[in-house]
Amino acid sequence: MDNNQVKVIEAKDLRLVKNKQEIFSIESFSLKKGEVLSLIGPNGTGKTSLLLTLALLQSPSQGTLYFKDRKITKDKIIFLRRQMAVVFQEPLLFDTTVEQNILAGLKIRGIAKKEALERADWWMSRLVIKHLAARPARHLSGGEAQRVNLVRALVLEPKVLFLDEPFAALDYPTKNTLLKEMGLLLRETRQTTLFVTHDYTEIPFLTEKVAVMYQGKIIKNASIKEIFGPEILARNKSLKVPWP
């Protein structure tokens, strides 16, 4: 099998119910190795709940999850969580320096100090925060904190990166710059990524494929041009949303 056709994450007949209310019902879903897929839809449609389930941070009510074609069982969850990384909208940083924040996850994963420092240095350089290494995290701006948050995930070199609206709280100039930098990084490293957003103007920076979620179901899964038309490349905020 072509290495790029390997399904890193796959879900079948996945369903989540909370307080007798169905949050989502997904017949099938997969994320291939090296793929960057945007998951979009209106607020409250189950995007974050699906991301948390795929990232093994919550259990589904029904269905089966696979990692590289192998069924995920309870005894494998802790091990597989360490193959993944999640970035949320709000940076939850430790009250230490930037560098110590970035090294923390590597230490937990047992990465040797020399390698950890080399990885941290490389990723800090790539997202232009090396000059912040010794700064206390509490003294960072919102944009700087989110850069640290992203580096803290990327430095782990995860098999799957989950991004849950990481750019939503940023001002437009900061968001625009960071989206361009992240798009370039994800293409260069071929980092397998699921990117959740409700702002579809962010999509062309990072991905070429889109899954559209509406009322707890994935109703479309195609290229951005198939879903939005060529106008999406102009990042036109007046585009019609691809759901009812």
CSV table of C-alpha atoms in Angstrom, one decimal:
chain,number,residue,atom,x,y,z
A,1,MET,CA,0.0,0.0,0.0
A,2,ASP,CA,1.2,3.5,-0.8
A,3,ASN,CA,2.4,5.0,2.5
A,4,ASN,CA,0.3,8.1,1.9
A,5,GLN,CA,-2.8,6.0,1.7
A,6,VAL,CA,-2.4,4.6,5.2
A,7,LYS,CA,-5.4,5.6,7.3
A,8,VAL,CA,-3.8,6.9,10.5
A,9,ILE,CA,-7.1,7.4,12.1
A,10,GLU,CA,-10.4,5.7,11.1
A,11,ALA,CA,-13.8,5.7,12.6
A,12,LYS,CA,-16.8,3.4,11.8
A,13,ASP,CA,-20.4,3.8,13.1
A,14,LEU,CA,-19.2,6.4,15.6
A,15,ARG,CA,-21.9,7.9,17.8
A,16,LEU,CA,-21.8,10.2,20.9
A,17,VAL,CA,-24.8,10.7,23.2
A,18,LYS,CA,-24.8,13.0,26.2
A,19,ASN,CA,-27.8,13.6,28.5
A,20,LYS,CA,-30.0,11.6,26.1
A,21,GLN,CA,-29.0,14.0,23.3
A,22,GLU,CA,-27.2,12.8,20.2
A,23,ILE,CA,-24.0,15.0,19.7
A,24,PHE,CA,-22.9,13.3,16.5
A,25,SER,CA,-23.5,10.2,14.4
A,26,ILE,CA,-20.7,9.4,11.9
A,27,GLU,CA,-21.0,6.4,9.6
A,28,SER,CA,-17.3,6.5,8.5
A,29,PHE,CA,-14.4,8.9,8.8
A,30,SER,CA,-10.7,8.6,8.1
A,31,LEU,CA,-7.5,10.7,8.1
A,32,LYS,CA,-4.7,9.5,5.8
A,33,LYS,CA,-1.0,9.8,6.5
A,34,GLY,CA,0.3,13.2,5.5
A,35,GLU,CA,-3.2,14.6,5.0
A,36,VAL,CA,-4.3,18.0,6.4
A,37,LEU,CA,-8.1,18.0,6.6
A,38,SER,CA,-10.4,20.8,7.7
A,39,LEU,CA,-13.5,20.0,9.6
A,40,ILE,CA,-16.0,22.8,9.3
A,41,GLY,CA,-19.5,23.6,10.3
A,42,PRO,CA,-21.7,25.9,12.3
A,43,ASN,CA,-21.2,26.3,16.1
A,44,GLY,CA,-22.8,23.5,18.1
A,45,THR,CA,-22.7,20.9,15.3
A,46,GLY,CA,-20.4,18.5,17.1
A,47,LYS,CA,-17.0,19.4,15.6
A,48,THR,CA,-15.0,19.7,18.9
A,49,SER,CA,-16.8,16.6,20.3
A,50,LEU,CA,-15.7,14.6,17.3
A,51,LEU,CA,-12.1,15.9,17.6
A,52,LEU,CA,-12.0,15.0,21.3
A,53,THR,CA,-13.2,11.5,20.5
A,54,LEU,CA,-10.8,11.0,17.6
A,55,ALA,CA,-8.0,12.3,19.9
A,56,LEU,CA,-9.0,9.6,22.5
A,57,LEU,CA,-9.8,12.3,25.1
A,58,GLN,CA,-13.4,11.1,25.4
A,59,SER,CA,-15.1,7.8,24.7
A,60,PRO,CA,-17.8,7.4,22.1
A,61,SER,CA,-21.2,5.9,23.0
A,62,GLN,CA,-21.0,3.6,20.1
A,63,GLY,CA,-18.6,2.6,17.3
A,64,THR,CA,-15.1,1.6,16.6
A,65,LEU,CA,-11.9,3.6,16.2
A,66,TYR,CA,-8.8,2.4,14.4
A,67,PHE,CA,-5.2,3.6,14.5
A,68,LYS,CA,-3.2,2.5,11.4
A,69,ASP,CA,-5.8,-0.2,10.6
A,70,ARG,CA,-5.7,-1.7,14.1
A,71,LYS,CA,-8.7,-1.5,16.4
A,72,ILE,CA,-8.1,0.8,19.4
A,73,THR,CA,-8.8,-1.1,22.6
A,74,LYS,CA,-8.9,0.4,26.1
A,75,ASP,CA,-5.5,-1.0,27.0
A,76,LYS,CA,-3.9,0.9,24.1
A,77,ILE,CA,-5.5,4.3,24.8
A,78,ILE,CA,-2.7,5.8,27.0
A,79,PHE,CA,0.0,4.7,24.6
A,80,LEU,CA,-1.8,6.0,21.6
A,81,ARG,CA,-2.6,9.4,23.2
A,82,ARG,CA,1.2,9.9,23.3
A,83,GLN,CA,1.2,9.5,19.5
A,84,MET,CA,-1.1,12.5,19.2
A,85,ALA,CA,-1.1,16.2,20.1
A,86,VAL,CA,-4.0,18.7,20.5
A,87,VAL,CA,-3.9,22.5,20.3
A,88,PHE,CA,-7.0,24.3,21.6
A,89,GLN,CA,-8.2,27.9,21.1
A,90,GLU,CA,-6.9,29.0,24.5
A,91,PRO,CA,-3.2,28.4,25.2
A,92,LEU,CA,-3.0,26.6,28.6
A,93,LEU,CA,0.7,27.3,29.4
A,94,PHE,CA,2.6,26.4,32.5
A,95,ASP,CA,3.8,29.3,34.7
A,96,THR,CA,7.4,28.7,33.6
A,97,THR,CA,9.6,30.0,30.8
A,98,VAL,CA,8.7,29.5,27.1
A,99,GLU,CA,11.5,26.9,26.7
A,100,GLN,CA,10.4,25.0,29.8
A,101,ASN,CA,6.9,24.9,28.5
A,102,ILE,CA,8.1,23.4,25.2
A,103,LEU,CA,10.4,20.9,26.9
A,104,ALA,CA,7.7,19.6,29.3
A,105,GLY,CA,6.0,17.2,26.9
A,106,LEU,CA,9.3,15.8,25.6
A,107,LYS,CA,10.4,15.1,29.2
A,108,ILE,CA,7.1,13.2,29.9
A,109,ARG,CA,7.7,11.1,26.7
A,110,GLY,CA,11.2,10.2,27.9
A,111,ILE,CA,13.1,12.1,25.2
A,112,ALA,CA,16.8,12.5,26.1
A,113,LYS,CA,17.7,16.0,27.1
A,114,LYS,CA,20.1,16.6,24.2
A,115,GLU,CA,17.5,15.6,21.6
A,116,ALA,CA,14.8,17.5,23.4
A,117,LEU,CA,16.9,20.7,23.4
A,118,GLU,CA,17.7,20.3,19.7
A,119,ARG,CA,14.0,19.7,18.8
A,120,ALA,CA,12.9,22.7,20.9
A,121,ASP,CA,15.5,24.9,19.3
A,122,TRP,CA,14.5,23.9,15.8
A,123,TRP,CA,10.8,24.4,16.3
A,124,MET,CA,11.2,27.6,18.1
A,125,SER,CA,13.2,28.9,15.2
A,126,ARG,CA,10.6,27.7,12.7
A,127,LEU,CA,7.7,29.6,14.4
A,128,VAL,CA,9.9,32.6,15.2
A,129,ILE,CA,9.8,32.4,19.0
A,130,LYS,CA,13.5,31.5,19.8
A,131,HIS,CA,14.0,35.0,21.1
A,132,LEU,CA,11.2,34.3,23.7
A,133,ALA,CA,12.8,31.2,25.1
A,134,ALA,CA,13.7,32.6,28.5
A,135,ARG,CA,10.6,34.8,28.9
A,136,PRO,CA,8.0,33.8,31.5
A,137,ALA,CA,4.8,32.5,29.7
A,138,ARG,CA,2.6,34.8,31.7
A,139,HIS,CA,4.3,37.8,30.0
A,140,LEU,CA,3.4,36.7,26.5
A,141,SER,CA,0.9,38.4,24.2
A,142,GLY,CA,-2.0,36.4,22.8
A,143,GLY,CA,-0.3,35.7,19.5
A,144,GLU,CA,3.0,34.8,21.2
A,145,ALA,CA,1.2,32.4,23.6
A,146,GLN,CA,-0.5,30.6,20.7
A,147,ARG,CA,2.8,30.3,18.9
A,148,VAL,CA,4.2,28.6,22.0
A,149,ASN,CA,1.1,26.4,22.2
A,150,LEU,CA,1.6,25.3,18.6
A,151,VAL,CA,5.4,24.6,19.0
A,152,ARG,CA,4.7,22.7,22.2
A,153,ALA,CA,2.5,20.3,20.1
A,154,LEU,CA,4.7,20.2,17.0
A,155,VAL,CA,7.9,19.5,18.9
A,156,LEU,CA,6.4,16.2,19.9
A,157,GLU,CA,6.3,15.2,16.2
A,158,PRO,CA,2.9,13.5,16.7
A,159,LYS,CA,1.5,10.9,14.4
A,160,VAL,CA,-1.7,13.1,14.3
A,161,LEU,CA,-2.0,16.8,15.2
A,162,PHE,CA,-5.5,18.0,16.2
A,163,LEU,CA,-6.1,21.8,15.9
A,164,ASP,CA,-9.3,23.0,17.5
A,165,GLU,CA,-9.9,26.6,16.4
A,166,PRO,CA,-6.4,27.7,17.4
A,167,PHE,CA,-6.5,31.0,15.5
A,168,ALA,CA,-10.1,32.1,16.5
A,169,ALA,CA,-9.1,34.5,19.3
A,170,LEU,CA,-6.2,36.2,17.4
A,171,ASP,CA,-6.5,39.6,15.7
A,172,TYR,CA,-6.5,39.6,11.9
A,173,PRO,CA,-2.8,40.6,11.3
A,174,THR,CA,-1.5,38.0,13.8
A,175,LYS,CA,-3.9,35.3,12.5
A,176,ASN,CA,-3.0,36.0,8.9
A,177,THR,CA,0.8,35.7,9.5
A,178,LEU,CA,0.5,32.6,11.7
A,179,LEU,CA,-1.8,30.8,9.2
A,180,LYS,CA,0.7,31.4,6.4
A,181,GLU,CA,3.6,30.1,8.6
A,182,MET,CA,1.6,27.0,9.7
A,183,GLY,CA,0.5,26.2,6.2
A,184,LEU,CA,4.0,26.2,5.0
A,185,LEU,CA,5.2,24.0,8.0
A,186,LEU,CA,2.4,21.5,7.6
A,187,ARG,CA,3.2,21.1,3.8
A,188,GLU,CA,6.9,20.8,4.4
A,189,THR,CA,6.7,18.3,7.3
A,190,ARG,CA,3.7,16.4,5.8
A,191,GLN,CA,2.2,16.4,9.3
A,192,THR,CA,-1.1,14.5,9.5
A,193,THR,CA,-3.6,17.1,10.8
A,194,LEU,CA,-7.2,17.5,11.6
A,195,PHE,CA,-8.1,21.3,11.6
A,196,VAL,CA,-11.4,22.3,13.2
A,197,THR,CA,-12.8,25.7,12.4
A,198,HIS,CA,-16.0,27.5,11.8
A,199,ASP,CA,-14.2,30.3,9.9
A,200,TYR,CA,-13.9,28.8,6.4
A,201,THR,CA,-11.7,31.7,5.2
A,202,GLU,CA,-8.9,30.1,7.2
A,203,ILE,CA,-9.1,26.9,5.2
A,204,PRO,CA,-7.0,27.8,2.1
A,205,PHE,CA,-4.0,28.6,4.2
A,206,LEU,CA,-3.7,25.1,5.6
A,207,THR,CA,-5.7,22.5,3.6
A,208,GLU,CA,-7.0,21.4,0.3
A,209,LYS,CA,-9.6,19.0,1.6
A,210,VAL,CA,-12.6,19.7,3.7
A,211,ALA,CA,-15.2,17.7,5.7
A,212,VAL,CA,-18.4,19.6,6.3
A,213,MET,CA,-20.3,18.8,9.5
A,214,TYR,CA,-23.9,19.7,10.1
A,215,GLN,CA,-26.3,18.6,12.9
A,216,GLY,CA,-23.8,16.0,14.1
A,217,LYS,CA,-23.3,14.4,10.7
A,218,ILE,CA,-20.6,14.7,8.0
A,219,ILE,CA,-22.6,15.8,4.9
A,220,LYS,CA,-19.7,16.5,2.5
A,221,ASN,CA,-16.1,15.5,2.2
A,222,ALA,CA,-14.2,16.9,-0.8
A,223,SER,CA,-11.7,19.4,-2.0
A,224,ILE,CA,-12.2,23.1,-1.1
A,225,LYS,CA,-12.8,23.9,-4.8
A,226,GLU,CA,-15.6,21.3,-5.0
A,227,ILE,CA,-17.3,22.6,-1.9
A,228,PHE,CA,-16.8,26.3,-2.3
A,229,GLY,CA,-15.8,26.9,-5.9
A,230,PRO,CA,-12.6,28.7,-7.0
A,231,GLU,CA,-13.7,31.9,-5.2
A,232,ILE,CA,-12.6,30.3,-1.9
A,233,LEU,CA,-9.0,30.9,-2.9
A,234,ALA,CA,-9.7,34.7,-2.7
A,235,ARG,CA,-10.7,34.1,0.9
A,236,ASN,CA,-14.0,35.9,0.2
A,237,LYS,CA,-15.9,36.3,3.5
A,238,SER,CA,-19.2,36.7,1.6
A,239,LEU,CA,-19.1,33.1,0.3
A,240,LYS,CA,-22.2,31.0,0.9
A,241,VAL,CA,-21.6,28.5,3.7
A,242,PRO,CA,-21.7,24.9,2.5
A,243,TRP,CA,-24.5,23.7,4.8
A,244,PRO,CA,-28.3,24.2,4.8
